[in-house]
CSV table of C-alpha atoms in Angstrom, one decimal:
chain,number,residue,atom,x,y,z
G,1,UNK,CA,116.7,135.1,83.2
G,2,UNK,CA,117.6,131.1,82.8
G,3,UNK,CA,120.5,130.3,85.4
G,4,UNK,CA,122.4,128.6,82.5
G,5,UNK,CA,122.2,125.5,83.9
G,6,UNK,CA,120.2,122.7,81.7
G,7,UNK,CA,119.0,119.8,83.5
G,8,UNK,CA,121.4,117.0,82.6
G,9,UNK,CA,123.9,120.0,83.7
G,10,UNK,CA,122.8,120.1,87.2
G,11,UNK,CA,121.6,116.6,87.8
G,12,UNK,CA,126.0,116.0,87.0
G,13,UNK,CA,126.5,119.1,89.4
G,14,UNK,CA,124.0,118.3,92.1
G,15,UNK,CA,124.3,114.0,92.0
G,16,UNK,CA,127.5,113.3,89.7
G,17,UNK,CA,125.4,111.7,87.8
G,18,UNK,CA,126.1,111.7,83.9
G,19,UNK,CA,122.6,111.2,83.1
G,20,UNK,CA,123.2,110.5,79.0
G,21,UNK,CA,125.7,107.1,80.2
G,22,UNK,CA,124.6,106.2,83.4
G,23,UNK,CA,120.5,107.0,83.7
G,24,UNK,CA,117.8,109.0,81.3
G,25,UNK,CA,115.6,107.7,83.3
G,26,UNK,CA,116.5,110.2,86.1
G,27,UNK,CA,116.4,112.8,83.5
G,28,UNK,CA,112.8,111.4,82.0
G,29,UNK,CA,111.7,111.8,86.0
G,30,UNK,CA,113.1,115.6,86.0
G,31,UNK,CA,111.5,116.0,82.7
G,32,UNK,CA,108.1,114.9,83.9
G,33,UNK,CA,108.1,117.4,86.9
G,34,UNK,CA,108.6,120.1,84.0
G,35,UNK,CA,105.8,119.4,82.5
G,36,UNK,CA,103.7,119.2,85.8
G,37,UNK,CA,104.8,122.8,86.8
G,38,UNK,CA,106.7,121.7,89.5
G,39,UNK,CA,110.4,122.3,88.1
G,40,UNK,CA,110.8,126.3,86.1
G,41,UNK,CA,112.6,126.4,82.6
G,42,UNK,CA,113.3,128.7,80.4
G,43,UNK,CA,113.7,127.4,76.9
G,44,UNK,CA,115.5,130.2,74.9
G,45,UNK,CA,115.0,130.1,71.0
G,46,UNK,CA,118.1,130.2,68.4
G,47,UNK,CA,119.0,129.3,65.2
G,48,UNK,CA,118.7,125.2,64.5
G,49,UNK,CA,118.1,124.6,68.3
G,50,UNK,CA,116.4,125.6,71.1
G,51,UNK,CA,117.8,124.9,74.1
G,52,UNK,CA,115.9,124.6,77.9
G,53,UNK,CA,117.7,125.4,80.9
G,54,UNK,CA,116.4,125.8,84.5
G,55,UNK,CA,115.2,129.2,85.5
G,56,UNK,CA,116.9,130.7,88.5
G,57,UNK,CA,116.8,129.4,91.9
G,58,UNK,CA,115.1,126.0,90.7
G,59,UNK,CA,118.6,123.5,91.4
G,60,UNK,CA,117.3,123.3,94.9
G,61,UNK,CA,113.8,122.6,93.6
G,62,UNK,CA,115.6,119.7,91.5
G,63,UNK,CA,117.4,118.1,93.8
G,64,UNK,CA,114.6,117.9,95.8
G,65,UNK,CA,112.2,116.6,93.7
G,66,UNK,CA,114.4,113.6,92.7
G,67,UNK,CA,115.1,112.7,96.1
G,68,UNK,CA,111.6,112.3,97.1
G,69,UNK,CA,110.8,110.9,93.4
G,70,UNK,CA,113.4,108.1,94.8
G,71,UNK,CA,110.2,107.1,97.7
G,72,UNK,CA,107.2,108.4,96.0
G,73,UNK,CA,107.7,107.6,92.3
G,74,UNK,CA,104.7,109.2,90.8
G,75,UNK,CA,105.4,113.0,89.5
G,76,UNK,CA,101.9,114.4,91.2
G,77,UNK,CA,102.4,113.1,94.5
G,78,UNK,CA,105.9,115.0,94.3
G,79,UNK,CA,104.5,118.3,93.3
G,80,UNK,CA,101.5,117.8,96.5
G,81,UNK,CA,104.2,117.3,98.8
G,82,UNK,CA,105.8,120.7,97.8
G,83,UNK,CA,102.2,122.3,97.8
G,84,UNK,CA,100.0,120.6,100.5
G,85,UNK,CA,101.5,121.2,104.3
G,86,UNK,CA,99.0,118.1,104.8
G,87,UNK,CA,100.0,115.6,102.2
G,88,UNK,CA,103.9,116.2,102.8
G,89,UNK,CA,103.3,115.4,106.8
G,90,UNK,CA,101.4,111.9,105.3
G,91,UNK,CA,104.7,111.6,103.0
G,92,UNK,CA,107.0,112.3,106.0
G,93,UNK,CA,104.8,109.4,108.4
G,94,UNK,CA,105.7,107.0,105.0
G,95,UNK,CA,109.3,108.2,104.8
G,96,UNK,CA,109.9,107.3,108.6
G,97,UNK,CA,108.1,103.8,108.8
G,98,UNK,CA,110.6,103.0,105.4
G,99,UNK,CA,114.0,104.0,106.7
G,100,UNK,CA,113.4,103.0,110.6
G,101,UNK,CA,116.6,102.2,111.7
G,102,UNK,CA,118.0,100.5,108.1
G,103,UNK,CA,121.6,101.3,106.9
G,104,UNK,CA,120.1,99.9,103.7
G,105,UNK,CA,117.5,99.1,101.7
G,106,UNK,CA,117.2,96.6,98.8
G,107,UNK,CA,120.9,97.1,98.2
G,108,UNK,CA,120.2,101.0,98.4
G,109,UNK,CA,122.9,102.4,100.9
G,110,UNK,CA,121.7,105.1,103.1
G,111,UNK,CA,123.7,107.7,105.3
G,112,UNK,CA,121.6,106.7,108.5
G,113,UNK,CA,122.3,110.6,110.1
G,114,UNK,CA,120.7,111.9,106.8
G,115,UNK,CA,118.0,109.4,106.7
G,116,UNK,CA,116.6,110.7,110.3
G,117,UNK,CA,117.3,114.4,109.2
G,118,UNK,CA,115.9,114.1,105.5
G,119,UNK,CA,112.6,112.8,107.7
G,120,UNK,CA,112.9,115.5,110.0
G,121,UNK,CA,112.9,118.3,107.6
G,122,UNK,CA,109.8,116.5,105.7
G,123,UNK,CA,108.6,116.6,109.3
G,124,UNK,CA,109.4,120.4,109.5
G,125,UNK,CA,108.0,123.7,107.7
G,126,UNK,CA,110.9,124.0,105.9
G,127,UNK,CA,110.2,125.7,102.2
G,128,UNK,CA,111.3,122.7,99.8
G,129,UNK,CA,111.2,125.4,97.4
G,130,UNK,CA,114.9,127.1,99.0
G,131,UNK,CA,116.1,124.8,101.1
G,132,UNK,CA,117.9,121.4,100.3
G,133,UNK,CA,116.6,118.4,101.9
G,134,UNK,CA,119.6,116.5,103.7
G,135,UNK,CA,120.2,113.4,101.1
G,136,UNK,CA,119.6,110.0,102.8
G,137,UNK,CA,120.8,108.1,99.7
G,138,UNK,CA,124.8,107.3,98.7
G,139,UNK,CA,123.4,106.4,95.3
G,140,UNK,CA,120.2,107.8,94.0
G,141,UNK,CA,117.9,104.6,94.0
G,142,UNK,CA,116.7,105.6,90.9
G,143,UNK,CA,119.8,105.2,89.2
G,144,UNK,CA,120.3,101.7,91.5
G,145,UNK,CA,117.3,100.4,90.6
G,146,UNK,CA,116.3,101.2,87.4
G,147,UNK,CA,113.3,103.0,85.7
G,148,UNK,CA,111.1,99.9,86.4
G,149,UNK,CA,111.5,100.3,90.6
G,150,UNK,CA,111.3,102.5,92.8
G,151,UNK,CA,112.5,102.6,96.4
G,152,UNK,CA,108.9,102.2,98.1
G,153,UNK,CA,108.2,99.4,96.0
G,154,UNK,CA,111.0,97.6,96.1
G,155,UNK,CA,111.7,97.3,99.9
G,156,UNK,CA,107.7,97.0,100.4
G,157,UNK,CA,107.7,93.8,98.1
G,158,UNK,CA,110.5,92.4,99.8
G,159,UNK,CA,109.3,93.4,103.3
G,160,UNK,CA,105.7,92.7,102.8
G,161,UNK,CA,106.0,88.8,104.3
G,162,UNK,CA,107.5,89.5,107.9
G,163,UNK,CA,105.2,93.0,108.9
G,164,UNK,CA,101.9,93.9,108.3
G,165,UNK,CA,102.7,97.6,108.6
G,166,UNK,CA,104.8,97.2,104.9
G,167,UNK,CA,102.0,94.9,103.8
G,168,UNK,CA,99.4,98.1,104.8
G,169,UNK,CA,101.9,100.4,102.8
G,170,UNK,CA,102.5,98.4,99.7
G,171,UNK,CA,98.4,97.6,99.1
G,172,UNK,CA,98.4,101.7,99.4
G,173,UNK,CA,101.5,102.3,96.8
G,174,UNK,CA,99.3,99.7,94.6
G,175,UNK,CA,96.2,101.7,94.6
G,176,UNK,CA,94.9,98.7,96.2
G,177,UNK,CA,92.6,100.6,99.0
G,178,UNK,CA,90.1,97.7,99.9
G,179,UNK,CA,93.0,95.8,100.8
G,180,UNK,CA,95.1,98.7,103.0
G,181,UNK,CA,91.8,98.7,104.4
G,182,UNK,CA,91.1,95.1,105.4
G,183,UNK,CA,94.8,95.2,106.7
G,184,UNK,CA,94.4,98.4,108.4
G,185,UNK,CA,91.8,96.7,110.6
G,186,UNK,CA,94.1,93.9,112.1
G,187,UNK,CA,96.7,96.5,113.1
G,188,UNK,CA,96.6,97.8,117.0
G,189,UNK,CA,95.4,101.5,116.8
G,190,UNK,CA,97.8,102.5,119.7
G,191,UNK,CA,100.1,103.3,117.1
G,192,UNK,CA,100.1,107.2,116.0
G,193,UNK,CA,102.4,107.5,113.0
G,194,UNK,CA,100.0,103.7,111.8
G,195,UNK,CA,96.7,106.0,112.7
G,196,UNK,CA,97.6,108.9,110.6
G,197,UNK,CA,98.2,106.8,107.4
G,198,UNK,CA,94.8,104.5,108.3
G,199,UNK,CA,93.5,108.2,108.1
G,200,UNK,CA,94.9,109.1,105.1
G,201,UNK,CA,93.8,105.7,103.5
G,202,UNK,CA,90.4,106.2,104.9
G,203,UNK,CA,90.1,109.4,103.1
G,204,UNK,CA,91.1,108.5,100.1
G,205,UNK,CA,88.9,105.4,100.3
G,206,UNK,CA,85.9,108.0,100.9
G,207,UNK,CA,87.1,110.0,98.1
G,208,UNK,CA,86.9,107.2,95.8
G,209,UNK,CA,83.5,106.0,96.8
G,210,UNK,CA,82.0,110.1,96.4
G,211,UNK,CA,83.4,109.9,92.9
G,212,UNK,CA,82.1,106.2,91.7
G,213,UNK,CA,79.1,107.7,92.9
G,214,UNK,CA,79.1,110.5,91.1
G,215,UNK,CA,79.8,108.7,88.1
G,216,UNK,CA,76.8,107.1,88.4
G,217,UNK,CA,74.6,109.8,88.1
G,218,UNK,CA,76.2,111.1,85.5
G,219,UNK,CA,75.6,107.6,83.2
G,220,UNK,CA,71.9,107.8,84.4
G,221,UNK,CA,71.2,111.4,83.3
């Protein structure tokens, strides 16, 4: 049984947004979680048109997605953070080193009390799947920013210059890992939420090395 409800419906509901005047891009990004499995729809068939609305319970689901598609802007890394208790702690150690003690960022305001709670839920156990993530954001960054930016990216680039932390975080968001790497060396290692993402760099460093070489043997066979 669909809950009625078709995306554009309840991104207006949950955000305000009107997604057809003010953003399809935010609609695009809900759409793409669809597809991924992450986000349940039932599309019902009729005469002339067959329209898809969001199966029951999946609003919560929605809005949370799109909140953390504001920081983490590719689709798969959303859905991993709903599914892996290990990659949403890495996602939670990102989400704290960005909002720190900011009120905004790249023009993006943010409810600082939310901002610290949104973290602290990422932080918790809490099933994304039932239970709304506080929302750190007065205006959804993606709707600020446009469908070319996202949040990470955007405060990272500007950031990048004065700490070597947001330089270690925006070689990551590039897929630049040699780089992290190289930076991730001139950082102290007395720093415990900087060790876990070296960790997580390092891992997917390794990861990327076993499968180059794997490649390899495949070409030579």
């Amino acid at each position: 049984m669909a809950s009625g409800m078709t995306i554009p419906d309840a991104i207006r509901h949950l955000f305000g947004i009107n997604v057809a005047s003010s953003s399809s891009h935010i609609k695009d990004k809900a759409n793409s979680m669809v597809r991924n499995g992450l986000i349940k729809v039932i599309k019902e068939t009729k005469p002339q048109r067959s329209p898809t609305y969001l199966d029951i319970g999946q609003q919560t689901v929605l809005f949370n997605a799109l909140l953390l598609n504001a920081i983490f802007s590719d689709p798969k890394d959303v859905k991993k953070i709903f599914e892996d208790k290990a990659f949403r702690q890495r996602a939670a150690v990102i989400s704290k080193q960005l909002f720190g003690q900011s009120n905004s960022l790249v023009g993006v305001a943010l409810c600082n009390p939310s901002a610290k709670a949104f973290v602290s839920s990422l932080e918790s156990d809490v099933d994304l799947f039932t239970t709304k993530l506080p929302n750190p954001f007065q205006v959804l960054p993606q709707l600020a920013l446009g469908k070319n930016l996202n949040l990470l990216s955007a405060l990272l680039s500007q950031a990048a210059l004065m700490d070597p932390v947001d330089n270690l975080l925006l070689a990551y968001i590039n897929g630049d890992l040699n780089k992290a790497m190289l930076i991730a060396e001139q950082l102290p290692s007395d720093n415990k939420e900087v060790a876990l993402l070296v960790q997580h760099i390092q891992k997917q460093q390794q990861e990327a090395l076993e499968f180059n070489d794997l490649l390899d043997i495949f070409q030579k066979i």
